[in-house]
């Protein structure tokens, strides 16, 4: 775990070229939790929960980073 508590997913952390290698596990788990709720309604297969949640985070991360840089740049 990192000093600040925002440790990446151990599987993605092994692959520095992966889009999610430095995304905190808590962020991925939040998306996975939401997708599990969607799966419980029958809208998504349980096997698709993790890949779909991770894909959403992978797609959103560059946009969120750009937004943060543009709004909070010093």
Tab-separated table of N, CA and C in Angstrom:
chain	number	residue	atom	x	y	z
A	1	UNK	N	0.854	-1.184	0.000
A	1	UNK	CA	0.000	0.000	0.000
A	1	UNK	C	0.890	1.233	0.000
A	2	UNK	N	0.440	2.227	-0.697
A	2	UNK	CA	1.207	3.462	-0.747
A	2	UNK	C	1.055	4.221	0.560
A	3	UNK	N	1.920	5.158	0.740
A	3	UNK	CA	1.928	5.958	1.966
A	3	UNK	C	0.601	6.679	2.198
A	4	UNK	N	-0.032	7.123	1.116
A	4	UNK	CA	-1.271	7.885	1.256
A	4	UNK	C	-2.530	7.018	1.194
A	5	UNK	N	-2.388	5.705	1.049
A	5	UNK	CA	-3.543	4.810	1.053
A	5	UNK	C	-4.197	4.617	-0.299
A	6	UNK	N	-3.606	5.130	-1.365
A	6	UNK	CA	-4.194	5.035	-2.702
A	6	UNK	C	-3.436	4.026	-3.555
A	7	UNK	N	-3.273	2.834	-3.060
A	7	UNK	CA	-2.508	1.803	-3.767
A	7	UNK	C	-3.238	1.341	-5.023
A	8	UNK	N	-2.487	1.090	-6.092
A	8	UNK	CA	-3.113	0.582	-7.309
A	8	UNK	C	-3.502	-0.891	-7.157
A	9	UNK	N	-4.322	-1.374	-8.083
A	9	UNK	CA	-4.672	-2.784	-8.130
A	9	UNK	C	-3.371	-3.561	-8.350
A	10	UNK	N	-3.075	-4.555	-7.524
A	10	UNK	CA	-1.805	-5.278	-7.658
A	10	UNK	C	-1.598	-5.909	-9.032
A	11	UNK	N	-2.669	-6.367	-9.671
A	11	UNK	CA	-2.536	-6.980	-10.992
A	11	UNK	C	-2.130	-5.958	-12.050
A	12	UNK	N	-2.755	-4.791	-12.033
A	12	UNK	CA	-2.422	-3.758	-13.017
A	12	UNK	C	-1.084	-3.102	-12.705
A	13	UNK	N	-0.729	-3.013	-11.444
A	13	UNK	CA	0.531	-2.379	-11.054
A	13	UNK	C	1.742	-3.111	-11.638
A	14	UNK	N	1.576	-4.393	-11.946
A	14	UNK	CA	2.663	-5.192	-12.529
A	14	UNK	C	2.942	-4.812	-13.984
A	15	UNK	N	2.028	-4.066	-14.590
A	15	UNK	CA	2.115	-3.756	-16.015
A	15	UNK	C	2.125	-2.235	-16.230
A	16	UNK	N	3.299	-1.610	-16.180
A	16	UNK	CA	3.382	-0.151	-16.268
A	16	UNK	C	2.820	0.455	-17.562
A	17	UNK	N	2.697	-0.329	-18.607
A	17	UNK	CA	2.148	0.196	-19.863
A	17	UNK	C	0.623	0.104	-19.916
A	18	UNK	N	0.020	-0.537	-18.936
A	18	UNK	CA	-1.438	-0.682	-18.920
A	18	UNK	C	-2.086	0.633	-18.492
A	19	UNK	N	-3.229	0.957	-19.100
A	19	UNK	CA	-3.927	2.211	-18.786
A	19	UNK	C	-4.290	2.345	-17.306
A	20	UNK	N	-4.497	1.224	-16.633
A	20	UNK	CA	-4.948	1.261	-15.240
A	20	UNK	C	-3.833	0.969	-14.231
A	21	UNK	N	-2.584	0.982	-14.666
A	21	UNK	CA	-1.494	0.578	-13.772
A	21	UNK	C	-1.360	1.448	-12.529
A	22	UNK	N	-1.775	2.704	-12.608
A	22	UNK	CA	-1.613	3.581	-11.446
A	22	UNK	C	-2.945	4.085	-10.884
A	23	UNK	N	-4.045	3.497	-11.347
A	23	UNK	CA	-5.360	3.884	-10.830
A	23	UNK	C	-5.547	3.208	-9.472
A	24	UNK	N	-5.911	3.956	-8.460
A	24	UNK	CA	-6.082	3.361	-7.128
A	24	UNK	C	-7.136	2.252	-7.121
A	25	UNK	N	-6.839	1.201	-6.390
A	25	UNK	CA	-7.758	0.076	-6.271
A	25	UNK	C	-9.117	0.530	-5.742
A	26	UNK	N	-9.143	1.509	-4.846
A	26	UNK	CA	-10.431	1.965	-4.311
A	26	UNK	C	-11.309	2.558	-5.409
A	27	UNK	N	-10.716	3.176	-6.411
A	27	UNK	CA	-11.491	3.718	-7.533
A	27	UNK	C	-12.063	2.571	-8.359
A	28	UNK	N	-11.236	1.578	-8.644
A	28	UNK	CA	-11.700	0.423	-9.410
A	28	UNK	C	-12.788	-0.332	-8.646
A	29	UNK	N	-12.599	-0.493	-7.349
A	29	UNK	CA	-13.590	-1.216	-6.545
A	29	UNK	C	-14.924	-0.466	-6.497
A	30	UNK	N	-14.883	0.850	-6.485
A	30	UNK	CA	-16.132	1.620	-6.500
A	30	UNK	C	-16.893	1.346	-7.794
A	31	UNK	N	-16.206	1.346	-8.914
A	31	UNK	CA	-16.858	1.063	-10.200
A	31	UNK	C	-17.350	-0.372	-10.253
A	32	UNK	N	-16.569	-1.293	-9.727
A	32	UNK	CA	-16.973	-2.710	-9.718
A	32	UNK	C	-18.190	-2.930	-8.834
A	33	UNK	N	-18.251	-2.228	-7.716
A	33	UNK	CA	-19.409	-2.335	-6.827
A	33	UNK	C	-20.672	-1.865	-7.540
A	34	UNK	N	-20.571	-0.748	-8.212
A	34	UNK	CA	-21.727	-0.236	-8.958
A	34	UNK	C	-22.144	-1.234	-10.040
A	35	UNK	N	-21.163	-1.779	-10.761
A	35	UNK	CA	-21.480	-2.721	-11.832
A	35	UNK	C	-22.092	-4.010	-11.265
A	36	UNK	N	-21.690	-4.406	-10.055
A	36	UNK	CA	-22.317	-5.576	-9.416
A	36	UNK	C	-23.794	-5.305	-9.138
A	37	UNK	N	-24.101	-4.076	-8.769
A	37	UNK	CA	-25.505	-3.709	-8.555
A	37	UNK	C	-26.282	-3.810	-9.861
A	38	UNK	N	-25.685	-3.376	-10.941
A	38	UNK	CA	-26.315	-3.486	-12.256
A	38	UNK	C	-26.506	-4.957	-12.611
A	39	UNK	N	-25.513	-5.774	-12.304
A	39	UNK	CA	-25.621	-7.207	-12.579
A	39	UNK	C	-26.740	-7.840	-11.769
A	40	UNK	N	-26.939	-7.374	-10.549
A	40	UNK	CA	-27.994	-7.948	-9.713
A	40	UNK	C	-29.383	-7.674	-10.289
A	41	UNK	N	-29.492	-6.669	-11.133
A	41	UNK	CA	-30.760	-6.362	-11.793
A	41	UNK	C	-30.934	-7.163	-13.084
A	42	UNK	N	-29.889	-7.883	-13.452
A	42	UNK	CA	-29.952	-8.708	-14.652
A	42	UNK	C	-29.563	-7.977	-15.926
A	43	UNK	N	-29.100	-6.744	-15.794
A	43	UNK	CA	-28.730	-5.968	-16.976
A	43	UNK	C	-27.334	-6.286	-17.492
A	44	UNK	N	-26.514	-6.880	-16.657
A	44	UNK	CA	-25.135	-7.230	-17.009
A	44	UNK	C	-24.865	-8.617	-16.432
A	45	UNK	N	-24.159	-9.440	-17.176
A	45	UNK	CA	-23.778	-10.759	-16.668
A	45	UNK	C	-22.719	-10.596	-15.580
A	46	UNK	N	-22.782	-11.410	-14.571
A	46	UNK	CA	-21.830	-11.337	-13.457
A	46	UNK	C	-20.384	-11.458	-13.946
A	47	UNK	N	-20.150	-12.267	-14.961
A	47	UNK	CA	-18.793	-12.436	-15.503
A	47	UNK	C	-18.261	-11.164	-16.156
A	48	UNK	N	-19.151	-10.262	-16.520
A	48	UNK	CA	-18.745	-9.033	-17.191
A	48	UNK	C	-18.524	-7.861	-16.243
A	49	UNK	N	-18.798	-8.050	-14.962
A	49	UNK	CA	-18.719	-6.954	-13.996
A	49	UNK	C	-17.346	-6.298	-13.986
A	50	UNK	N	-16.311	-7.065	-13.719
A	50	UNK	CA	-14.968	-6.480	-13.600
A	50	UNK	C	-14.490	-5.881	-14.921
A	51	UNK	N	-14.584	-6.611	-16.057
A	51	UNK	CA	-14.093	-6.003	-17.295
A	51	UNK	C	-14.856	-4.735	-17.703
A	52	UNK	N	-16.162	-4.719	-17.498
A	52	UNK	CA	-16.933	-3.525	-17.847
A	52	UNK	C	-16.591	-2.347	-16.933
A	53	UNK	N	-16.526	-2.605	-15.647
A	53	UNK	CA	-16.191	-1.533	-14.701
A	53	UNK	C	-14.797	-0.982	-14.989
A	54	UNK	N	-13.851	-1.856	-15.215
A	54	UNK	CA	-12.484	-1.419	-15.486
A	54	UNK	C	-12.401	-0.651	-16.811
A	55	UNK	N	-13.189	-1.070	-17.804
A	55	UNK	CA	-13.200	-0.365	-19.089
A	55	UNK	C	-13.757	1.050	-18.940
A	56	UNK	N	-14.780	1.201	-18.121
A	56	UNK	CA	-15.340	2.536	-17.878
A	56	UNK	C	-14.287	3.426	-17.219
A	57	UNK	N	-13.607	2.906	-16.221
A	57	UNK	CA	-12.571	3.689	-15.542
A	57	UNK	C	-11.425	4.003	-16.506
A	58	UNK	N	-11.038	3.034	-17.325
A	58	UNK	CA	-9.959	3.274	-18.298
A	58	UNK	C	-10.340	4.366	-19.279
A	59	UNK	N	-11.595	4.399	-19.697
A	59	UNK	CA	-12.049	5.424	-20.641
A	59	UNK	C	-12.159	6.789	-19.963
A	60	UNK	N	-12.585	6.804	-18.726
A	60	UNK	CA	-12.807	8.074	-18.027
A	60	UNK	C	-11.524	8.680	-17.464
A	61	UNK	N	-10.557	7.882	-17.118
A	61	UNK	CA	-9.358	8.373	-16.444
A	61	UNK	C	-8.627	9.475	-17.214
A	62	UNK	N	-8.350	9.321	-18.504
A	62	UNK	CA	-7.646	10.405	-19.198
A	62	UNK	C	-8.439	11.718	-19.206
A	63	UNK	N	-9.742	11.620	-19.336
A	63	UNK	CA	-10.579	12.819	-19.354
A	63	UNK	C	-10.587	13.480	-17.981
A	64	UNK	N	-10.706	12.682	-16.941
A	64	UNK	CA	-10.698	13.222	-15.580
A	64	UNK	C	-9.353	13.864	-15.278
A	65	UNK	N	-8.271	13.225	-15.680
A	65	UNK	CA	-6.939	13.807	-15.451
A	65	UNK	C	-6.793	15.140	-16.172
A	66	UNK	N	-7.260	15.206	-17.410
A	66	UNK	CA	-7.195	16.452	-18.164
A	66	UNK	C	-8.032	17.530	-17.482
A	67	UNK	N	-9.219	17.176	-17.043
A	67	UNK	CA	-10.089	18.126	-16.355
A	67	UNK	C	-9.423	18.651	-15.083
A	68	UNK	N	-8.853	17.745	-14.292
A	68	UNK	CA	-8.193	18.164	-13.060
A	68	UNK	C	-7.014	19.099	-13.342
A	69	UNK	N	-6.233	18.754	-14.362
A	69	UNK	CA	-5.097	19.630	-14.713
A	69	UNK	C	-5.583	21.005	-15.143
A	70	UNK	N	-6.632	21.047	-15.931
A	70	UNK	CA	-7.074	22.343	-16.448
A	70	UNK	C	-7.772	23.194	-15.366
A	71	UNK	N	-8.376	22.543	-14.402
A	71	UNK	CA	-9.095	23.297	-13.369
A	71	UNK	C	-8.270	23.554	-12.108
A	72	UNK	N	-7.257	22.749	-11.898
A	72	UNK	CA	-6.498	22.879	-10.651
A	72	UNK	C	-5.003	23.095	-10.880
A	73	UNK	N	-4.650	23.467	-12.103
A	73	UNK	CA	-3.241	23.739	-12.384
A	73	UNK	C	-2.786	24.963	-11.592
A	74	UNK	N	-1.627	24.868	-11.049
A	74	UNK	CA	-1.066	25.968	-10.244
A	74	UNK	C	-0.307	26.927	-11.115
